mmCIF file of N, CA and C in Angstrom:
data_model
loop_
_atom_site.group_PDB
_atom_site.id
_atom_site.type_symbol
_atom_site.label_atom_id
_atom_site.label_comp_id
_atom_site.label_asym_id
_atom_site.label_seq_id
_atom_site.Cartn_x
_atom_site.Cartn_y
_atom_site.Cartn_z
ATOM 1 N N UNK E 44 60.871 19.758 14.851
ATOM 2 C CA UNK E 44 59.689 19.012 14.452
ATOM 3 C C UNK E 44 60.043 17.839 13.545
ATOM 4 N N UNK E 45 61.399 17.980 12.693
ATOM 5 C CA UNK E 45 61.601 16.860 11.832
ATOM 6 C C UNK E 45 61.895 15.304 12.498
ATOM 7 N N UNK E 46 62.519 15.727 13.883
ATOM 8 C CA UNK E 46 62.702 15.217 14.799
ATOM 9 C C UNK E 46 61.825 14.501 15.104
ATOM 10 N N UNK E 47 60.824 15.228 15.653
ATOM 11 C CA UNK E 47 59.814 14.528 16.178
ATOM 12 C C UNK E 47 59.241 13.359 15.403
ATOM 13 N N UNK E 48 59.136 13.819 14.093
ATOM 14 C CA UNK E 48 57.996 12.484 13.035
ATOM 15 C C UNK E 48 59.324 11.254 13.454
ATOM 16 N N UNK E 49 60.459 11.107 13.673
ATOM 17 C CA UNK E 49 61.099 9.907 13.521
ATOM 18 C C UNK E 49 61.059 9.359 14.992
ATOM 19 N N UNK E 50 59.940 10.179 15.979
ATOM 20 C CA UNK E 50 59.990 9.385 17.186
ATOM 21 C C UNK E 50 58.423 8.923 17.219
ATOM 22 N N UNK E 51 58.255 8.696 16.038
ATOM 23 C CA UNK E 51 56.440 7.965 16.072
ATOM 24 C C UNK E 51 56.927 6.494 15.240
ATOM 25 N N UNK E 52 56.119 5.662 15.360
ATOM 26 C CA UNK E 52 56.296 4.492 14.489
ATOM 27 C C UNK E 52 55.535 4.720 13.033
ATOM 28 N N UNK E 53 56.585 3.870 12.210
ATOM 29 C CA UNK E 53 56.114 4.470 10.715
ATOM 30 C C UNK E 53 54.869 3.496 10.571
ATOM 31 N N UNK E 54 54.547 2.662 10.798
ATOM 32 C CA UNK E 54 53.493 2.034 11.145
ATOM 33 C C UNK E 54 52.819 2.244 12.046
ATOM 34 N N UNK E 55 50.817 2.133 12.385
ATOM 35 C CA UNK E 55 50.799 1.726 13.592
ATOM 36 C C UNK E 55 49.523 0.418 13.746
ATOM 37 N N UNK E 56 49.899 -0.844 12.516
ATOM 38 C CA UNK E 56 49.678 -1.906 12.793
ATOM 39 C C UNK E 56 50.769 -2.801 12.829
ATOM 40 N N UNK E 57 50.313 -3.849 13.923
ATOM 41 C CA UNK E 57 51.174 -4.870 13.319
ATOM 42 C C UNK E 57 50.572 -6.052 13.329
ATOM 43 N N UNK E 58 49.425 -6.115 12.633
ATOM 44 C CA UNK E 58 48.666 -6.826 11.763
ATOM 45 C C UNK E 58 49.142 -7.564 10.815
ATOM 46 N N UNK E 59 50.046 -6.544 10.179
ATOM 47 C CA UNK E 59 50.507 -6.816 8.613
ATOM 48 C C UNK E 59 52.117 -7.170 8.862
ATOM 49 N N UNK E 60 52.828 -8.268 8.556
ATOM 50 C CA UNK E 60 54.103 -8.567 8.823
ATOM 51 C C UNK E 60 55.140 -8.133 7.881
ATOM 52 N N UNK E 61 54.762 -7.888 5.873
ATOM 53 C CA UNK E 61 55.433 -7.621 5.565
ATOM 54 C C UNK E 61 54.548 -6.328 4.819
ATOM 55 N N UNK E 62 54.563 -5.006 5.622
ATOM 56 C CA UNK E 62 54.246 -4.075 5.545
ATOM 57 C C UNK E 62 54.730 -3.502 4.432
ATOM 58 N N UNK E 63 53.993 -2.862 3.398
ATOM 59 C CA UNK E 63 55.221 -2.140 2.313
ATOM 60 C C UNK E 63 54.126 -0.437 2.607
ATOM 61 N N UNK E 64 54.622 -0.147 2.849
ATOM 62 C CA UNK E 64 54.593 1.434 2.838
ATOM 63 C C UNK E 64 54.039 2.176 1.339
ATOM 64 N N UNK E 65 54.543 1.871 0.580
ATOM 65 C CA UNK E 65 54.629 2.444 -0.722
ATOM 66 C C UNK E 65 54.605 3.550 -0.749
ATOM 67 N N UNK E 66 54.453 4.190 -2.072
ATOM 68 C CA UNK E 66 54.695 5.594 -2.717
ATOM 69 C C UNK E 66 53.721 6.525 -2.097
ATOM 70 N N UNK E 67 52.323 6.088 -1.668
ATOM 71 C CA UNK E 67 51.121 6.438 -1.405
ATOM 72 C C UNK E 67 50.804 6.818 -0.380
ATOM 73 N N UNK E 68 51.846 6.090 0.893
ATOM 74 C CA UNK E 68 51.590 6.096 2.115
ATOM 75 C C UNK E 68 52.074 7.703 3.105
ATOM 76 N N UNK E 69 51.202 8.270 3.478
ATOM 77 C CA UNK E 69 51.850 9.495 3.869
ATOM 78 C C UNK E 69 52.644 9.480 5.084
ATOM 79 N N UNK E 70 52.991 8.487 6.028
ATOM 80 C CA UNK E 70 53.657 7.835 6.842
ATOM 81 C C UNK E 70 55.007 7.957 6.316
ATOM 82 N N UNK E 71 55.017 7.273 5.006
ATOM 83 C CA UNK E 71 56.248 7.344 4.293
ATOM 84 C C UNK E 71 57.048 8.388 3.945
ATOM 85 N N UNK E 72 55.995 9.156 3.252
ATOM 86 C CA UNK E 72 56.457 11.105 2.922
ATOM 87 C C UNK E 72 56.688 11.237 3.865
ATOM 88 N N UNK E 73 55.964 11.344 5.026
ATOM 89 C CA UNK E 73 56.442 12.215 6.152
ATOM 90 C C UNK E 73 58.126 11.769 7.038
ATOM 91 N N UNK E 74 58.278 10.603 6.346
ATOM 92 C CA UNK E 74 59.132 9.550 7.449
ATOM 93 C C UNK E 74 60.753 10.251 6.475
ATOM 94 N N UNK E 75 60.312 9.713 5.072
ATOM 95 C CA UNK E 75 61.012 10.346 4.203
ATOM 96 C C UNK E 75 61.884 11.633 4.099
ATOM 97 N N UNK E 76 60.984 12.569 4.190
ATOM 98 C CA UNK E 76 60.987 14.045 4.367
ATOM 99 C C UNK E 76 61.800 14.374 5.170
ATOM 100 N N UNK E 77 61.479 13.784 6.753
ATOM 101 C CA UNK E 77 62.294 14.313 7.847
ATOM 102 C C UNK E 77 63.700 13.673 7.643
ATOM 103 N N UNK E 78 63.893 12.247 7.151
ATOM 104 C CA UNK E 78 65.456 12.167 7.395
ATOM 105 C C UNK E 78 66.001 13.046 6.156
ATOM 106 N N UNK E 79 65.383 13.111 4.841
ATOM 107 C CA UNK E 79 66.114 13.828 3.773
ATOM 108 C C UNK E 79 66.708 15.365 4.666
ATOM 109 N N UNK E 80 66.102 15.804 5.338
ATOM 110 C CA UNK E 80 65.852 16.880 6.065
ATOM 111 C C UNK E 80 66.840 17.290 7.277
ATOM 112 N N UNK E 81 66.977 16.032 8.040
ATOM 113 C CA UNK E 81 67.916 15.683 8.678
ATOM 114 C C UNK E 81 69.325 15.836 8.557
ATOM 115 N N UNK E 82 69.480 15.071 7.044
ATOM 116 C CA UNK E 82 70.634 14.707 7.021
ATOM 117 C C UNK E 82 71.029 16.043 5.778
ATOM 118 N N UNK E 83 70.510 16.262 5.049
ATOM 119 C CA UNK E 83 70.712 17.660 4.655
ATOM 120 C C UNK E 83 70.819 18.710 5.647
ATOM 121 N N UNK E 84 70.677 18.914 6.703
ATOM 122 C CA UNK E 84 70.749 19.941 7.628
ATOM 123 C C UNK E 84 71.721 19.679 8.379
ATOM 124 N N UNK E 85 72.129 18.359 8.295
ATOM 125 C CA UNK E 85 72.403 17.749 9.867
ATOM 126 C C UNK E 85 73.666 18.950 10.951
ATOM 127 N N UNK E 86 74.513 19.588 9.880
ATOM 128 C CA UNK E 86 74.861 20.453 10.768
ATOM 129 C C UNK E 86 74.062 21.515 12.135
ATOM 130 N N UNK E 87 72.840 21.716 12.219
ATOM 131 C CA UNK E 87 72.075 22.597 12.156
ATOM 132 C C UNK E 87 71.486 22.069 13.369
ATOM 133 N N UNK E 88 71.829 20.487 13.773
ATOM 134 C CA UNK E 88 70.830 20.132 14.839
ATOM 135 C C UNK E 88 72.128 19.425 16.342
ATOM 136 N N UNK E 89 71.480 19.885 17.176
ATOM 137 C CA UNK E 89 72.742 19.783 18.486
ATOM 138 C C UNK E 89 73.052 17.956 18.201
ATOM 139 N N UNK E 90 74.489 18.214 18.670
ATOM 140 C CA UNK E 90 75.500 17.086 18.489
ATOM 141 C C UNK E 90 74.976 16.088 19.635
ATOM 142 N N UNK E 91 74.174 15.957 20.442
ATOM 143 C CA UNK E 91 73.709 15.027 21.646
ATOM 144 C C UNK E 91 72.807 14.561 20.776
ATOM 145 N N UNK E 92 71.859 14.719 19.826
ATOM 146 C CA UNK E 92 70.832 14.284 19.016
ATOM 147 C C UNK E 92 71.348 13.489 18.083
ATOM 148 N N UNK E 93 72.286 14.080 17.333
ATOM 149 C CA UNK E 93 73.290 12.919 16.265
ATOM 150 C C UNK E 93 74.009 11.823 16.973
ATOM 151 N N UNK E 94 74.666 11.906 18.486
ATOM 152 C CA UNK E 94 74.869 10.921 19.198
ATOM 153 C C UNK E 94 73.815 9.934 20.350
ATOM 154 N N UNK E 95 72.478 9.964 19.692
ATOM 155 C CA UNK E 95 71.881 9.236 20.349
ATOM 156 C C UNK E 95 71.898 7.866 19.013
ATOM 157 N N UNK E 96 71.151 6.679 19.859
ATOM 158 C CA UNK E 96 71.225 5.458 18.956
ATOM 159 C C UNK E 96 70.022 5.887 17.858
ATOM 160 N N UNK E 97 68.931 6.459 17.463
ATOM 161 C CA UNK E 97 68.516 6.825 16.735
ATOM 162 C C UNK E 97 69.481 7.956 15.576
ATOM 163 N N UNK E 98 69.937 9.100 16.540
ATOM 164 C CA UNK E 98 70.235 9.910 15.488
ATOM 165 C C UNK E 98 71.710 8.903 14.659
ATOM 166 N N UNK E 99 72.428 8.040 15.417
ATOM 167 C CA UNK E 99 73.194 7.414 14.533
ATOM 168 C C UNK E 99 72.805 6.583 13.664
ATOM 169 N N UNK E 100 71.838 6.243 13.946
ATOM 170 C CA UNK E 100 70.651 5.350 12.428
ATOM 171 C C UNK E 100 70.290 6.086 11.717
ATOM 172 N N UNK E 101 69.683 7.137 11.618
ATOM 173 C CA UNK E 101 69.376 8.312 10.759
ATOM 174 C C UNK E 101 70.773 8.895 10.160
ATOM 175 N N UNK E 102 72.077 9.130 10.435
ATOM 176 C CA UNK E 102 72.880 9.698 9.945
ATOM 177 C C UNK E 102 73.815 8.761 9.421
ATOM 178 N N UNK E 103 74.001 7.685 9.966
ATOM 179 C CA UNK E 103 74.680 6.773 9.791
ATOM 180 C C UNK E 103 74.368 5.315 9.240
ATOM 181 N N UNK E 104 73.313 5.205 9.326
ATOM 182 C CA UNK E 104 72.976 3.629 9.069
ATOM 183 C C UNK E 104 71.951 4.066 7.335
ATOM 184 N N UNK E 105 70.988 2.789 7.275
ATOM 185 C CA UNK E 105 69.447 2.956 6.867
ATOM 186 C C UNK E 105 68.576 2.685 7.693
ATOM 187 N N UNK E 106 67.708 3.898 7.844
ATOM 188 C CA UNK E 106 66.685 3.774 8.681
ATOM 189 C C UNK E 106 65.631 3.429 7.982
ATOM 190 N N UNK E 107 65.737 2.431 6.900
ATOM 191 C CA UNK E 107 64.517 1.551 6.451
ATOM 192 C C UNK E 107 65.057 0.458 6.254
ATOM 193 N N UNK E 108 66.003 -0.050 6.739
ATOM 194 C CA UNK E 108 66.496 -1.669 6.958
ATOM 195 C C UNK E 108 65.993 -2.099 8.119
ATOM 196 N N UNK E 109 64.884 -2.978 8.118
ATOM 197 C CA UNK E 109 64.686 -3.981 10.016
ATOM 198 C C UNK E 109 65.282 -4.258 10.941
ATOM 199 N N UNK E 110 66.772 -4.597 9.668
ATOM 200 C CA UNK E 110 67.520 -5.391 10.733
ATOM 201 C C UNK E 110 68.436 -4.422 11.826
ATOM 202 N N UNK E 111 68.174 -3.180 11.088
ATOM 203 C CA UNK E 111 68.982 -2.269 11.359
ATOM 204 C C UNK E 111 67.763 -1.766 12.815
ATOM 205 N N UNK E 112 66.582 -1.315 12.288
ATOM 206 C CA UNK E 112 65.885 -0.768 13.385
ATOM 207 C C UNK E 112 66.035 -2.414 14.704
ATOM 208 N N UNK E 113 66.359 -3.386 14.651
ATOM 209 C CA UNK E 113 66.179 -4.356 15.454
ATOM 210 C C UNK E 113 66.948 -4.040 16.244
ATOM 211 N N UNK E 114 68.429 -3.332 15.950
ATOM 212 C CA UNK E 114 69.376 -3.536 16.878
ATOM 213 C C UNK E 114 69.447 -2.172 17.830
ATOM 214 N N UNK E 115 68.528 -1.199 16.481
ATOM 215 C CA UNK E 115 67.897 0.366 17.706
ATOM 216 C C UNK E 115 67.117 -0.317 18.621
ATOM 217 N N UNK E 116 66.437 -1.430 18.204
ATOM 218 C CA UNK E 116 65.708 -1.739 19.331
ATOM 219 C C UNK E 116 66.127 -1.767 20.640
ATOM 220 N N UNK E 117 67.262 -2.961 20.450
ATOM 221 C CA UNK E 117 67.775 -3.680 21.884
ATOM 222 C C UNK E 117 68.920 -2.458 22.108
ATOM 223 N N UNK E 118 69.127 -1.566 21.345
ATOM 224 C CA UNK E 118 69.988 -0.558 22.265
ATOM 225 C C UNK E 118 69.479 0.332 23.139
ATOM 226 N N UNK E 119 67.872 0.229 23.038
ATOM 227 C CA UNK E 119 66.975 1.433 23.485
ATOM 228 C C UNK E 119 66.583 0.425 24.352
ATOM 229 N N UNK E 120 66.581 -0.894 24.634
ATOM 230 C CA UNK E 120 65.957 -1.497 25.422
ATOM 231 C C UNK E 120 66.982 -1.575 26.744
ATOM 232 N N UNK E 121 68.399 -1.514 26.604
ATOM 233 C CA UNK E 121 69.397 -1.809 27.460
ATOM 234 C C UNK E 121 69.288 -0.094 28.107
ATOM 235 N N UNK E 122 68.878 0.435 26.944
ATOM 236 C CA UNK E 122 68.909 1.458 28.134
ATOM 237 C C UNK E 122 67.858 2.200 28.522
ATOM 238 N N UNK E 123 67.105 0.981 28.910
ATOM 239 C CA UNK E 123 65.915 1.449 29.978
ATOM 240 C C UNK E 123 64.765 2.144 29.124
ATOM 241 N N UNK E 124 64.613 2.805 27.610
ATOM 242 C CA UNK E 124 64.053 3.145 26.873
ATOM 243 C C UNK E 124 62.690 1.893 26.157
ATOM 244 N N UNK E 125 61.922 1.935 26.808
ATOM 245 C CA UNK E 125 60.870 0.907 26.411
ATOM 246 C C UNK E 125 59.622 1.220 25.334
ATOM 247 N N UNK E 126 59.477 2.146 25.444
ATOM 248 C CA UNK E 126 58.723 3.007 24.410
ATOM 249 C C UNK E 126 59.442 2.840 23.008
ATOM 250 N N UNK E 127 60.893 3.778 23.355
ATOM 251 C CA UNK E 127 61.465 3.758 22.316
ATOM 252 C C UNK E 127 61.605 2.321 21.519
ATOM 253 N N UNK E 128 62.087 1.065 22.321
ATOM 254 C CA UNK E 128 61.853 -0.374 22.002
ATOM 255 C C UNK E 128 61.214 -0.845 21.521
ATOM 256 N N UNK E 129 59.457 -0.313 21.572
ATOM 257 C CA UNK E 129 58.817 -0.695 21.024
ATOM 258 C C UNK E 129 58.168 -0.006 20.067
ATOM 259 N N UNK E 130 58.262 1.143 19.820
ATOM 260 C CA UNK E 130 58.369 1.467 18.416
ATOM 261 C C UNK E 130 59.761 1.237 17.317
ATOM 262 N N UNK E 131 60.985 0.949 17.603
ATOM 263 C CA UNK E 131 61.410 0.429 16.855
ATOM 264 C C UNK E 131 61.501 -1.101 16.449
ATOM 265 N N UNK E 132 60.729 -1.303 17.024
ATOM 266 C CA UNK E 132 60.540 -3.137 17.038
ATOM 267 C C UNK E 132 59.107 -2.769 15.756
ATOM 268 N N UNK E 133 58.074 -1.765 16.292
ATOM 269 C CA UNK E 133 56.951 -2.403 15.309
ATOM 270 C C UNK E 133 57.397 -1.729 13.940
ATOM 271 N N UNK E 134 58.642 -0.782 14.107
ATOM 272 C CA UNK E 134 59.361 0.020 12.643
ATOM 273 C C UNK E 134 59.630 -1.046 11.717
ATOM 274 N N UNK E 135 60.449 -1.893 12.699
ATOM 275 C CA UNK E 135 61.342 -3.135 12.321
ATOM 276 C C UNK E 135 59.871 -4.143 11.237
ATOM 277 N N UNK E 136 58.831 -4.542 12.147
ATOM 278 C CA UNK E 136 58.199 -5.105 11.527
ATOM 279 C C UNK E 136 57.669 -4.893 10.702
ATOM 280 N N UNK E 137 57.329 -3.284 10.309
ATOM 281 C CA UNK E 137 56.510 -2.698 9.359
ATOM 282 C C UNK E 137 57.167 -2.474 8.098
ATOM 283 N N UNK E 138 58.541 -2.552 8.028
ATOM 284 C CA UNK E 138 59.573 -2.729 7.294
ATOM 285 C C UNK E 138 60.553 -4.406 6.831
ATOM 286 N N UNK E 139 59.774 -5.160 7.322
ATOM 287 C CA UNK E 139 60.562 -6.774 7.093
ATOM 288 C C UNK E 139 60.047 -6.949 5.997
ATOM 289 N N UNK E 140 61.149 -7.458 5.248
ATOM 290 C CA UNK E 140 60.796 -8.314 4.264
ATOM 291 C C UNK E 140 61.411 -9.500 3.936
ATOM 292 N N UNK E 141 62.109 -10.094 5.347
ATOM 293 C CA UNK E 141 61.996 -11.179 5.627
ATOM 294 C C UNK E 141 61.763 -11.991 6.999
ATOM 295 N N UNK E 142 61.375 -12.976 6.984
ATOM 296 C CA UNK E 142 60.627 -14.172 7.842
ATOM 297 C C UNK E 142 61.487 -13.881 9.109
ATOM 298 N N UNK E 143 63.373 -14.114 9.118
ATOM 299 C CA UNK E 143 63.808 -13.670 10.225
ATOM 300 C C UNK E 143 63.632 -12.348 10.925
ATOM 301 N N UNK E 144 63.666 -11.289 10.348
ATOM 302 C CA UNK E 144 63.445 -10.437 10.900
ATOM 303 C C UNK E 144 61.994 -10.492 11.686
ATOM 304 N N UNK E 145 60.895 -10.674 10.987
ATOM 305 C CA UNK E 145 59.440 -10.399 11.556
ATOM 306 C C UNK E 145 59.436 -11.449 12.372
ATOM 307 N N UNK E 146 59.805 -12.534 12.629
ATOM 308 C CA UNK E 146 60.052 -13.504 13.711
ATOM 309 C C UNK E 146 60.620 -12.736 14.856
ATOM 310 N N UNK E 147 62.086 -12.035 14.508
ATOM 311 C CA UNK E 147 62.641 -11.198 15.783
ATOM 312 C C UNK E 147 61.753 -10.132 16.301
ATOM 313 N N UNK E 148 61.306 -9.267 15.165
ATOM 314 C CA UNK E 148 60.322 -8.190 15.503
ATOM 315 C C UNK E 148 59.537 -8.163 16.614
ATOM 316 N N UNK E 149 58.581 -9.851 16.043
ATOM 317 C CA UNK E 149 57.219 -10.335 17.177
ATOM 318 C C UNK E 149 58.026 -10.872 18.506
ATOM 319 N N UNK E 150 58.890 -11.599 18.511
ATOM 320 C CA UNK E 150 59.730 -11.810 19.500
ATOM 321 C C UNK E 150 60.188 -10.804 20.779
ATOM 322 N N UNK E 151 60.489 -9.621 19.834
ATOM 323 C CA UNK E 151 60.377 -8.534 21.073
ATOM 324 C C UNK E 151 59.337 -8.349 21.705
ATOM 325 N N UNK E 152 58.645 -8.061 20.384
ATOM 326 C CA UNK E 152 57.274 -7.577 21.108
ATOM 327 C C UNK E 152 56.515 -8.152 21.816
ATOM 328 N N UNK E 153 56.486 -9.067 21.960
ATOM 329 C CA UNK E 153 55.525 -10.190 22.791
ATOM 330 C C UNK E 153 56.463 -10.215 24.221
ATOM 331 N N UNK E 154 57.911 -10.315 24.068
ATOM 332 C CA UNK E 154 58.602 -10.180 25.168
ATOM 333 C C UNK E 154 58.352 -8.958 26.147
ATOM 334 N N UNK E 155 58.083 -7.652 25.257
ATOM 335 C CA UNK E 155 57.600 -6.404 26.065
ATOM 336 C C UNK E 155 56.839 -6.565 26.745
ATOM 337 N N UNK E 156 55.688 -6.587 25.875
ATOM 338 C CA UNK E 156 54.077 -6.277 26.253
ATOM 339 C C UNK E 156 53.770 -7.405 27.365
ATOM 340 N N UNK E 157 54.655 -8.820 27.471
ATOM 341 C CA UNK E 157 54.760 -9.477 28.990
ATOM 342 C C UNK E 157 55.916 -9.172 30.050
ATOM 343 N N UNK E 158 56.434 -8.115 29.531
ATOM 344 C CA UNK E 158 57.156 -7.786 31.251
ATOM 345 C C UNK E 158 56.210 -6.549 31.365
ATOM 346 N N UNK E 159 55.666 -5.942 30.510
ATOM 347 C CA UNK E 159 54.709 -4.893 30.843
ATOM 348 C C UNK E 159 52.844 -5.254 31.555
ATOM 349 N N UNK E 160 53.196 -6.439 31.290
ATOM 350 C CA UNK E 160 51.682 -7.035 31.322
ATOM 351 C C UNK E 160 50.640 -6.696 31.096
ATOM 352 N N UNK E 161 50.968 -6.320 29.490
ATOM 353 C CA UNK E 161 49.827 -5.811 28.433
ATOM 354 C C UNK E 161 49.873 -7.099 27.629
ATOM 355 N N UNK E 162 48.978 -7.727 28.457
ATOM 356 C CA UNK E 162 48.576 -9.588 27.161
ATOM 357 C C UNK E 162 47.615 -9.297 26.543
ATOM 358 N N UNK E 163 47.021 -8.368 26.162
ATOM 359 C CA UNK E 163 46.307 -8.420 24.932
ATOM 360 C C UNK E 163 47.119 -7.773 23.990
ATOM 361 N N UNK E 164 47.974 -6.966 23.477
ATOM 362 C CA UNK E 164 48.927 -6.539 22.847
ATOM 363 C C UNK E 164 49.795 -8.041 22.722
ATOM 364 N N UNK E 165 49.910 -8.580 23.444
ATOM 365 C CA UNK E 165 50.758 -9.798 23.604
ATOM 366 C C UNK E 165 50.459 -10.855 22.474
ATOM 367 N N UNK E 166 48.784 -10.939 23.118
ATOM 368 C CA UNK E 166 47.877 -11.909 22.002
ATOM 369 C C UNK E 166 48.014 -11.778 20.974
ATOM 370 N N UNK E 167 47.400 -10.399 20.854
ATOM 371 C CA UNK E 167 47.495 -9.846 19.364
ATOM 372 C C UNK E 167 48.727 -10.123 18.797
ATOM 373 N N UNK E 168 50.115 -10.271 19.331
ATOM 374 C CA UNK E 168 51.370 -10.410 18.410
ATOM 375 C C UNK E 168 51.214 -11.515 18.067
ATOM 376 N N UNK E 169 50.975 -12.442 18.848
ATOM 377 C CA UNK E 169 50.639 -13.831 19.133
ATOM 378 C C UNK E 169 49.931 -14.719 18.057
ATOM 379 N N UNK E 170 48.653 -14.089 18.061
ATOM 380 C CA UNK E 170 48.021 -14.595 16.854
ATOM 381 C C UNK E 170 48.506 -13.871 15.414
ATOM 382 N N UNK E 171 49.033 -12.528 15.150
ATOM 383 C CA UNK E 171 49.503 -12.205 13.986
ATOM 384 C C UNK E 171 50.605 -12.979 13.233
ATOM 385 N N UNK E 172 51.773 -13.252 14.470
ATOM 386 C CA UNK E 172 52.860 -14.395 13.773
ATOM 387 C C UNK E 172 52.039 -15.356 13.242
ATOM 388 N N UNK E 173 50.898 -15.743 13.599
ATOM 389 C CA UNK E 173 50.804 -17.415 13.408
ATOM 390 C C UNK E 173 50.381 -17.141 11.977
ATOM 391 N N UNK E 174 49.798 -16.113 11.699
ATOM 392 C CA UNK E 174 48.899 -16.006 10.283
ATOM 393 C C UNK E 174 49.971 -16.468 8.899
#
């Protein structure tokens, strides 16, 4: 189950470009929780899970750096993982706290949601960059 909370997006606007989560946010606890959890356990959970591009961000990286979820992005995107892509793209954004990153963020995302041909998701990225 700890698992699971790190396959939801810690956000689920992307309204807001430089998202801060804070102390308050139970998104956060919960997001929190599971990697403390994770990686304190990590013996405990099968070795195909620690070798996916997530579980090596969780064990290996910071999984609250953008730039870091950007590049889970395009590794989940090369491999055919589009879902996964796009929740680490809106991770990425919900976590920027800078201009390049949330530029790349919307960049994906607008790139998705038009090979998917969801243009209102599209729009919506669309008009949020501009704000």
């Amino acid at each position: 189950r700890w698992w699971q909370a790190l396959l939801c997006p810690l956000a689920l606007s992307t309204r807001t470009p430089n998202y801060d989560l804070g102390a308050d946010h139970i998104e956060s606890e919960i997001f929190e929780a599971a990697i403390e959890h994770l990686r304190h356990h990590q013996d405990a959970f099968p070795s195909e899970l620690r070798r996916t591009p997530l579980g090596r961000l969780i064990f290996d990286g910071d999984p609250f750096e953008s730039s870091e979820r950007l590049v889970l992005a395009g590794a989940l995107a090369s491999a055919g993982d589009t879902a996964g892509e796009e929740r680490e793209s809106l991770n990425a954004l919900s976590l920027s706290t800078s201009l390049t990153d949330t530029d790349e963020a919307y960049d994906r995302l607008i790139a998705l949601y038009e090979r998917q041909s969801r243009h209102r998701e599209s729009a919506f990225c669309r008009t949020d960059r501009s704000l």
